[in-house]
Amino acid sequence: MSGFESEGISKDARALLLYNSNAKSMGIAYVLWFFLGTLGGHRFYASKTGSAVTQLLLTILGWATVALGVGFLFLIVVGIWVLVDAFLIPGWIRSHNNMLAVQLGA
């Protein structure tokens, strides 16, 4: 018997508690997208770390080279990428939460 069951918490209740504490929120993802989109905040939240770091580096590189005129190109690319992400966020969050439910249900 696990520690939770000895305390009177069933396996299903434990799974539900774990799901609720680890599920991602679409609202939070969109708030991060709105305020920290070019810095990859929403991608870090959605566990897409590699592409989040790439967005962050492109933004930093863009602002660092904006005086040379090249930076605007980087910033335009990141801007389009962030706009596309707005349509991808629901799928990421749904997929993460579905995978979590499957893992906890097994």
N, CA, C and O atoms as a GROMACS GRO file, in nm:
protein
  424
    1MET      N    1   0.083  -0.119   0.000
    1MET     CA    2   0.000   0.000   0.000
    1MET      C    3   0.087   0.124   0.000
    1MET      O    4   0.185   0.134   0.074
    2SER      N    5   0.051   0.219  -0.085
    2SER     CA    6   0.130   0.342  -0.090
    2SER      C    7   0.094   0.432   0.027
    2SER      O    8  -0.004   0.407   0.098
    3GLY      N    9   0.171   0.535   0.045
    3GLY     CA   10   0.148   0.629   0.154
    3GLY      C   11   0.013   0.698   0.144
    3GLY      O   12  -0.050   0.725   0.245
    4PHE      N   13  -0.032   0.726   0.021
    4PHE     CA   14  -0.160   0.792   0.002
    4PHE      C   15  -0.276   0.702   0.043
    4PHE      O   16  -0.370   0.748   0.108
    5GLU      N   17  -0.269   0.572   0.006
    5GLU     CA   18  -0.380   0.482   0.038
    5GLU      C   19  -0.390   0.458   0.187
    5GLU      O   20  -0.500   0.439   0.239
    6SER      N   21  -0.277   0.457   0.257
    6SER     CA   22  -0.282   0.437   0.401
    6SER      C   23  -0.343   0.558   0.471
    6SER      O   24  -0.390   0.548   0.584
    7GLU      N   25  -0.343   0.674   0.402
    7GLU     CA   26  -0.403   0.794   0.458
    7GLU      C   27  -0.549   0.809   0.416
    7GLU      O   28  -0.613   0.908   0.451
    8GLY      N   29  -0.602   0.713   0.344
    8GLY     CA   30  -0.742   0.718   0.304
    8GLY      C   31  -0.768   0.777   0.168
    8GLY      O   32  -0.883   0.803   0.133
    9ILE      N   33  -0.663   0.800   0.089
    9ILE     CA   34  -0.680   0.855  -0.045
    9ILE      C   35  -0.670   0.741  -0.145
    9ILE      O   36  -0.570   0.670  -0.149
   10SER      N   37  -0.773   0.724  -0.225
   10SER     CA   38  -0.774   0.615  -0.323
   10SER      C   39  -0.678   0.643  -0.437
   10SER      O   40  -0.628   0.755  -0.452
   11LYS      N   41  -0.653   0.540  -0.516
   11LYS     CA   42  -0.563   0.554  -0.631
   11LYS      C   43  -0.621   0.653  -0.732
   11LYS      O   44  -0.547   0.731  -0.791
   12ASP      N   45  -0.752   0.650  -0.753
   12ASP     CA   46  -0.816   0.742  -0.846
   12ASP      C   47  -0.807   0.887  -0.798
   12ASP      O   48  -0.781   0.978  -0.876
   13ALA      N   49  -0.828   0.906  -0.669
   13ALA     CA   50  -0.819   1.042  -0.613
   13ALA      C   51  -0.676   1.094  -0.622
   13ALA      O   52  -0.654   1.212  -0.650
   14ARG      N   53  -0.581   1.005  -0.599
   14ARG     CA   54  -0.440   1.043  -0.611
   14ARG      C   55  -0.408   1.083  -0.755
   14ARG      O   56  -0.341   1.184  -0.778
   15ALA      N   57  -0.456   1.004  -0.852
   15ALA     CA   58  -0.432   1.035  -0.993
   15ALA      C   59  -0.495   1.168  -1.031
   15ALA      O   60  -0.435   1.246  -1.106
   16LEU      N   61  -0.614   1.195  -0.981
   16LEU     CA   62  -0.681   1.321  -1.010
   16LEU      C   63  -0.604   1.439  -0.950
   16LEU      O   64  -0.590   1.543  -1.015
   17LEU      N   65  -0.556   1.423  -0.829
   17LEU     CA   66  -0.476   1.529  -0.766
   17LEU      C   67  -0.347   1.555  -0.844
   17LEU      O   68  -0.308   1.670  -0.865
   18LEU      N   69  -0.282   1.448  -0.887
   18LEU     CA   70  -0.159   1.463  -0.965
   18LEU      C   71  -0.188   1.527  -1.100
   18LEU      O   72  -0.110   1.610  -1.147
   19TYR      N   73  -0.300   1.490  -1.162
   19TYR     CA   74  -0.337   1.550  -1.290
   19TYR      C   75  -0.360   1.700  -1.273
   19TYR      O   76  -0.306   1.780  -1.349
   20ASN      N   77  -0.440   1.737  -1.172
   20ASN     CA   78  -0.471   1.878  -1.150
   20ASN      C   79  -0.347   1.961  -1.119
   20ASN      O   80  -0.339   2.078  -1.156
   21SER      N   81  -0.250   1.902  -1.051
   21SER     CA   82  -0.131   1.979  -1.016
   21SER      C   83  -0.029   1.986  -1.130
   21SER      O   84   0.059   2.072  -1.128
   22ASN      N   85  -0.039   1.897  -1.230
   22ASN     CA   86   0.058   1.895  -1.339
   22ASN      C   87   0.001   1.934  -1.474
   22ASN      O   88   0.076   1.947  -1.571
   23ALA      N   89  -0.130   1.954  -1.485
   23ALA     CA   90  -0.192   1.992  -1.612
   23ALA      C   91  -0.152   2.135  -1.648
   23ALA      O   92  -0.132   2.220  -1.560
   24LYS      N   93  -0.141   2.160  -1.777
   24LYS     CA   94  -0.108   2.294  -1.826
   24LYS      C   95  -0.238   2.370  -1.854
   24LYS      O   96  -0.339   2.310  -1.891
   25SER      N   97  -0.234   2.500  -1.836
   25SER     CA   98  -0.349   2.586  -1.859
   25SER      C   99  -0.333   2.663  -1.989
   25SER      O  100  -0.229   2.725  -2.014
   26MET      N  101  -0.436   2.659  -2.073
   26MET     CA  102  -0.431   2.732  -2.198
   26MET      C  103  -0.430   2.883  -2.172
   26MET      O  104  -0.364   2.958  -2.244
   27GLY      N  105  -0.500   2.926  -2.069
   27GLY     CA  106  -0.502   3.068  -2.034
   27GLY      C  107  -0.364   3.121  -1.998
   27GLY      O  108  -0.324   3.228  -2.044
   28ILE      N  109  -0.292   3.046  -1.917
   28ILE     CA  110  -0.156   3.086  -1.880
   28ILE      C  111  -0.066   3.087  -2.002
   28ILE      O  112   0.017   3.176  -2.018
   29ALA      N  113  -0.081   2.987  -2.089
   29ALA     CA  114   0.000   2.982  -2.210
   29ALA      C  115  -0.023   3.106  -2.296
   29ALA      O  116   0.072   3.162  -2.350
   30TYR      N  117  -0.149   3.150  -2.309
   30TYR     CA  118  -0.177   3.268  -2.390
   30TYR      C  119  -0.130   3.398  -2.322
   30TYR      O  120  -0.090   3.491  -2.391
   31VAL      N  121  -0.135   3.404  -2.191
   31VAL     CA  122  -0.082   3.522  -2.122
   31VAL      C  123   0.069   3.531  -2.144
   31VAL      O  124   0.123   3.639  -2.171
   32LEU      N  125   0.137   3.417  -2.133
   32LEU     CA  126   0.281   3.415  -2.159
   32LEU      C  127   0.310   3.448  -2.306
   32LEU      O  128   0.406   3.519  -2.336
   33TRP      N  129   0.227   3.398  -2.396
   33TRP     CA  130   0.243   3.428  -2.539
   33TRP      C  131   0.229   3.578  -2.563
   33TRP      O  132   0.307   3.636  -2.639
   34PHE      N  133   0.130   3.640  -2.499
   34PHE     CA  134   0.104   3.782  -2.521
   34PHE      C  135   0.217   3.870  -2.467
   34PHE      O  136   0.263   3.962  -2.536
   35PHE      N  137   0.261   3.842  -2.345
   35PHE     CA  138   0.360   3.929  -2.280
   35PHE      C  139   0.505   3.888  -2.307
   35PHE      O  140   0.593   3.974  -2.314
   36LEU      N  141   0.531   3.759  -2.323
   36LEU     CA  142   0.668   3.711  -2.339
   36LEU      C  143   0.686   3.626  -2.465
   36LEU      O  144   0.776   3.542  -2.471
   37GLY      N  145   0.600   3.648  -2.563
   37GLY     CA  146   0.602   3.565  -2.684
   37GLY      C  147   0.734   3.567  -2.757
   37GLY      O  148   0.786   3.461  -2.793
   38THR      N  149   0.789   3.683  -2.781
   38THR     CA  150   0.915   3.691  -2.856
   38THR      C  151   1.033   3.635  -2.776
   38THR      O  152   1.137   3.604  -2.834
   39LEU      N  153   1.017   3.622  -2.647
   39LEU     CA  154   1.121   3.564  -2.562
   39LEU      C  155   1.101   3.415  -2.542
   39LEU      O  156   1.179   3.350  -2.472
   40GLY      N  157   0.995   3.358  -2.603
   40GLY     CA  158   0.970   3.215  -2.595
   40GLY      C  159   0.903   3.170  -2.467
   40GLY      O  160   0.903   3.051  -2.436
   41GLY      N  161   0.845   3.262  -2.391
   41GLY     CA  162   0.784   3.226  -2.263
   41GLY      C  163   0.678   3.117  -2.274
   41GLY      O  164   0.674   3.026  -2.191
   42HIS      N  165   0.593   3.126  -2.374
   42HIS     CA  166   0.487   3.027  -2.392
   42HIS      C  167   0.545   2.891  -2.433
   42HIS      O  168   0.489   2.787  -2.398
   43ARG      N  169   0.655   2.892  -2.505
   43ARG     CA  170   0.717   2.765  -2.545
   43ARG      C  171   0.788   2.699  -2.427
   43ARG      O  172   0.786   2.577  -2.414
   44PHE      N  173   0.851   2.778  -2.340
   44PHE     CA  174   0.909   2.722  -2.218
   44PHE      C  175   0.798   2.656  -2.136
   44PHE      O  176   0.816   2.545  -2.085
   45TYR      N  177   0.685   2.723  -2.122
   45TYR     CA  178   0.572   2.671  -2.045
   45TYR      C  179   0.520   2.540  -2.105
   45TYR      O  180   0.482   2.449  -2.032
   46ALA      N  181   0.518   2.532  -2.238
   46ALA     CA  182   0.465   2.414  -2.306
   46ALA      C  183   0.572   2.304  -2.321
   46ALA      O  184   0.551   2.208  -2.395
   47SER      N  185   0.683   2.319  -2.253
   47SER     CA  186   0.793   2.221  -2.254
   47SER      C  187   0.856   2.205  -2.391
   47SER      O  188   0.900   2.096  -2.427
   48LYS      N  189   0.860   2.311  -2.467
   48LYS     CA  190   0.926   2.312  -2.598
   48LYS      C  191   1.053   2.396  -2.584
   48LYS      O  192   1.067   2.502  -2.647
   49THR      N  193   1.144   2.347  -2.501
   49THR     CA  194   1.260   2.424  -2.458
   49THR      C  195   1.356   2.459  -2.572
   49THR      O  196   1.406   2.571  -2.578
   50GLY      N  197   1.381   2.366  -2.660
   50GLY     CA  198   1.476   2.392  -2.769
   50GLY      C  199   1.433   2.508  -2.857
   50GLY      O  200   1.513   2.597  -2.886
   51SER      N  201   1.307   2.507  -2.899
   51SER     CA  202   1.259   2.615  -2.985
   51SER      C  203   1.239   2.744  -2.904
   51SER      O  204   1.248   2.854  -2.960
   52ALA      N  205   1.213   2.732  -2.775
   52ALA     CA  206   1.201   2.851  -2.691
   52ALA      C  207   1.335   2.923  -2.680
   52ALA      O  208   1.341   3.045  -2.688
   53VAL      N  209   1.441   2.847  -2.663
   53VAL     CA  210   1.575   2.906  -2.657
   53VAL      C  211   1.609   2.970  -2.791
   53VAL      O  212   1.671   3.077  -2.795
   54THR      N  213   1.569   2.906  -2.901
   54THR     CA  214   1.594   2.962  -3.034
   54THR      C  215   1.521   3.095  -3.050
   54THR      O  216   1.579   3.192  -3.101
   55GLN      N  217   1.394   3.102  -3.009
   55GLN     CA  218   1.320   3.228  -3.016
   55GLN      C  219   1.388   3.336  -2.932
   55GLN      O  220   1.402   3.450  -2.975
   56LEU      N  221   1.428   3.300  -2.813
   56LEU     CA  222   1.495   3.394  -2.723
   56LEU      C  223   1.624   3.446  -2.786
   56LEU      O  224   1.649   3.566  -2.786
   57LEU      N  225   1.706   3.357  -2.839
   57LEU     CA  226   1.832   3.398  -2.900
   57LEU      C  227   1.811   3.483  -3.025
   57LEU      O  228   1.884   3.579  -3.046
   58LEU      N  229   1.712   3.448  -3.106
   58LEU     CA  230   1.683   3.529  -3.225
   58LEU      C  231   1.637   3.669  -3.187
   58LEU      O  232   1.674   3.767  -3.252
   59THR      N  233   1.559   3.678  -3.082
   59THR     CA  234   1.513   3.810  -3.035
   59THR      C  235   1.630   3.892  -2.984
   59THR      O  236   1.643   4.010  -3.017
   60ILE      N  237   1.715   3.832  -2.904
   60ILE     CA  238   1.832   3.903  -2.851
   60ILE      C  239   1.924   3.945  -2.965
   60ILE      O  240   1.972   4.059  -2.969
   61LEU      N  241   1.950   3.852  -3.058
   61LEU     CA  242   2.035   3.883  -3.173
   61LEU      C  243   1.972   3.993  -3.259
   61LEU      O  244   2.042   4.080  -3.309
   62GLY      N  245   1.842   3.988  -3.274
   62GLY     CA  246   1.772   4.090  -3.351
   62GLY      C  247   1.788   4.228  -3.291
   62GLY      O  248   1.821   4.324  -3.361
   63TRP      N  249   1.763   4.239  -3.160
   63TRP     CA  250   1.777   4.370  -3.095
   63TRP      C  251   1.921   4.416  -3.090
   63TRP      O  252   1.948   4.536  -3.094
   64ALA      N  253   2.016   4.321  -3.080
   64ALA     CA  254   2.157   4.359  -3.075
   64ALA      C  255   2.208   4.410  -3.209
   64ALA      O  256   2.303   4.488  -3.214
   65THR      N  257   2.146   4.366  -3.318
   65THR     CA  258   2.193   4.405  -3.450
   65THR      C  259   2.095   4.497  -3.523
   65THR      O  260   2.108   4.518  -3.644
   66VAL      N  261   2.000   4.551  -3.452
   66VAL     CA  262   1.900   4.638  -3.516
   66VAL      C  263   1.966   4.764  -3.571
   66VAL      O  264   1.919   4.818  -3.672
   67ALA      N  265   2.070   4.813  -3.508
   67ALA     CA  266   2.140   4.933  -3.556
   67ALA      C  267   2.209   4.908  -3.690
   67ALA      O  268   2.230   5.001  -3.768
   68LEU      N  269   2.243   4.783  -3.716
   68LEU     CA  270   2.307   4.747  -3.844
   68LEU      C  271   2.204   4.726  -3.955
   68LEU      O  272   2.239   4.714  -4.072
   69GLY      N  273   2.078   4.720  -3.917
   69GLY     CA  274   1.972   4.697  -4.014
   69GLY      C  275   1.936   4.551  -4.031
   69GLY      O  276   1.828   4.519  -4.079
   70VAL      N  277   2.026   4.462  -3.994
   70VAL     CA  278   2.002   4.318  -4.006
   70VAL      C  279   1.906   4.270  -3.899
   70VAL      O  280   1.832   4.174  -3.920
   71GLY      N  281   1.906   4.335  -3.787
   71GLY     CA  282   1.824   4.293  -3.674
   71GLY      C  283   1.675   4.290  -3.705
   71GLY      O  284   1.602   4.207  -3.652
   72PHE      N  285   1.631   4.381  -3.791
   72PHE     CA  286   1.490   4.384  -3.825
   72PHE      C  287   1.446   4.254  -3.892
   72PHE      O  288   1.333   4.209  -3.875
   73LEU      N  289   1.535   4.194  -3.968
   73LEU     CA  290   1.504   4.067  -4.033
   73LEU      C  291   1.480   3.958  -3.929
   73LEU      O  292   1.383   3.882  -3.940
   74PHE      N  293   1.567   3.950  -3.829
   74PHE     CA  294   1.549   3.853  -3.721
   74PHE      C  295   1.419   3.878  -3.646
   74PHE      O  296   1.345   3.784  -3.615
   75LEU      N  297   1.390   4.003  -3.618
   75LEU     CA  298   1.269   4.037  -3.542
   75LEU      C  299   1.142   4.008  -3.622
   75LEU      O  300   1.040   3.969  -3.564
   76ILE      N  301   1.147   4.027  -3.752
   76ILE     CA  302   1.031   3.993  -3.836
   76ILE      C  303   1.007   3.843  -3.836
   76ILE      O  304   0.893   3.798  -3.827
   77VAL      N  305   1.114   3.765  -3.846
   77VAL     CA  306   1.102   3.620  -3.843
   77VAL      C  307   1.042   3.574  -3.710
   77VAL      O  308   0.951   3.492  -3.708
   78VAL      N  309   1.092   3.628  -3.601
   78VAL     CA  310   1.039   3.591  -3.469
   78VAL      C  311   0.893   3.635  -3.457
   78VAL      O  312   0.811   3.562  -3.402
   79GLY      N  313   0.860   3.754  -3.507
   79GLY     CA  314   0.723   3.802  -3.500
   79GLY      C  315   0.625   3.711  -3.573
   79GLY      O  316   0.517   3.682  -3.521
   80ILE      N  317   0.663   3.666  -3.692
   80ILE     CA  318   0.577   3.573  -3.767
   80ILE      C  319   0.566   3.440  -3.694
   80ILE      O  320   0.459   3.381  -3.685
   81TRP      N  321   0.679   3.393  -3.641
   81TRP     CA  322   0.682   3.267  -3.567
   81TRP      C  323   0.587   3.274  -3.446
   81TRP      O  324   0.514   3.179  -3.420
   82VAL      N  325   0.590   3.384  -3.374
   82VAL     CA  326   0.504   3.400  -3.256
   82VAL      C  327   0.357   3.405  -3.297
   82VAL      O  328   0.272   3.350  -3.227
   83LEU      N  329   0.326   3.470  -3.408
   83LEU     CA  330   0.187   3.472  -3.456
   83LEU      C  331   0.139   3.332  -3.493
   83LEU      O  332   0.024   3.297  -3.463
   84VAL      N  333   0.221   3.253  -3.556
   84VAL     CA  334   0.186   3.115  -3.589
   84VAL      C  335   0.164   3.034  -3.461
   84VAL      O  336   0.073   2.951  -3.454
   85ASP      N  337   0.247   3.059  -3.360
   85ASP     CA  338   0.234   2.989  -3.233
   85ASP      C  339   0.097   3.009  -3.169
   85ASP      O  340   0.048   2.921  -3.098
   86ALA      N  341   0.036   3.124  -3.192
   86ALA     CA  342  -0.096   3.151  -3.133
   86ALA      C  343  -0.197   3.044  -3.175
   86ALA      O  344  -0.289   3.012  -3.099
   87PHE      N  345  -0.180   2.989  -3.295
   87PHE     CA  346  -0.271   2.885  -3.343
   87PHE      C  347  -0.228   2.745  -3.300
   87PHE      O  348  -0.308   2.652  -3.304
   88LEU      N  349  -0.103   2.731  -3.260
   88LEU     CA  350  -0.051   2.600  -3.220
   88LEU      C  351  -0.068   2.571  -3.071
   88LEU      O  352  -0.069   2.455  -3.030
   89ILE      N  353  -0.081   2.674  -2.990
   89ILE     CA  354  -0.088   2.658  -2.845
   89ILE      C  355  -0.199   2.561  -2.801
   89ILE      O  356  -0.172   2.474  -2.719
   90PRO      N  357  -0.322   2.572  -2.851
   90PRO     CA  358  -0.425   2.479  -2.804
   90PRO      C  359  -0.388   2.332  -2.825
   90PRO      O  360  -0.415   2.248  -2.739
   91GLY      N  361  -0.328   2.300  -2.937
   91GLY     CA  362  -0.286   2.162  -2.963
   91GLY      C  363  -0.178   2.115  -2.868
   91GLY      O  364  -0.181   2.002  -2.820
   92TRP      N  365  -0.082   2.203  -2.839
   92TRP     CA  366   0.024   2.167  -2.745
   92TRP      C  367  -0.032   2.136  -2.607
   92TRP      O  368   0.002   2.034  -2.546
   93ILE      N  369  -0.119   2.225  -2.560
   93ILE     CA  370  -0.173   2.209  -2.424
   93ILE      C  371  -0.262   2.086  -2.417
   93ILE      O  372  -0.254   2.008  -2.322
   94ARG      N  373  -0.347   2.068  -2.518
   94ARG     CA  374  -0.435   1.951  -2.521
   94ARG      C  375  -0.352   1.823  -2.525
   94ARG      O  376  -0.382   1.728  -2.453
   95SER      N  377  -0.249   1.820  -2.607
   95SER     CA  378  -0.163   1.702  -2.618
   95SER      C  379  -0.092   1.672  -2.486
   95SER      O  380  -0.086   1.557  -2.443
   96HIS      N  381  -0.039   1.776  -2.423
   96HIS     CA  382   0.029   1.756  -2.294
   96HIS      C  383  -0.068   1.700  -2.190
   96HIS      O  384  -0.035   1.605  -2.119
   97ASN      N  385  -0.186   1.759  -2.180
   97ASN     CA  386  -0.282   1.714  -2.080
   97ASN      C  387  -0.334   1.575  -2.109
   97ASN      O  388  -0.359   1.498  -2.017
   98ASN      N  389  -0.351   1.540  -2.238
   98ASN     CA  390  -0.394   1.404  -2.272
   98ASN      C  391  -0.288   1.303  -2.237
   98ASN      O  392  -0.319   1.197  -2.183
   99MET      N  393  -0.161   1.334  -2.268
   99MET     CA  394  -0.051   1.244  -2.233
   99MET      C  395  -0.041   1.225  -2.082
   99MET      O  396  -0.016   1.115  -2.033
  100LEU      N  397  -0.062   1.334  -2.009
  100LEU     CA  398  -0.057   1.327  -1.863
  100LEU      C  399  -0.168   1.236  -1.811
  100LEU      O  400  -0.144   1.155  -1.722
  101ALA      N  401  -0.288   1.249  -1.867
  101ALA     CA  402  -0.401   1.165  -1.825
  101ALA      C  403  -0.372   1.018  -1.853
  101ALA      O  404  -0.404   0.932  -1.771
  102VAL      N  405  -0.313   0.990  -1.968
  102VAL     CA  406  -0.281   0.851  -2.002
  102VAL      C  407  -0.176   0.796  -1.906
  102VAL      O  408  -0.188   0.682  -1.860
  103GLN      N  409  -0.074   0.875  -1.876
  103GLN     CA  410   0.032   0.830  -1.785
  103GLN      C  411  -0.024   0.803  -1.645
  103GLN      O  412   0.014   0.704  -1.582
  104LEU      N  413  -0.111   0.888  -1.599
  104LEU     CA  414  -0.165   0.871  -1.464
  104LEU      C  415  -0.271   0.762  -1.457
  104LEU      O  416  -0.297   0.706  -1.350
  105GLY      N  417  -0.333   0.734  -1.570
  105GLY     CA  418  -0.437   0.631  -1.572
  105GLY      C  419  -0.381   0.491  -1.579
  105GLY      O  420  -0.452   0.394  -1.548
  106ALA      N  421  -0.255   0.478  -1.618
  106ALA     CA  422  -0.195   0.345  -1.633
  106ALA      C  423  -0.156   0.284  -1.501
  106ALA      O  424  -0.104   0.173  -1.497
   0.00000   0.00000   0.00000
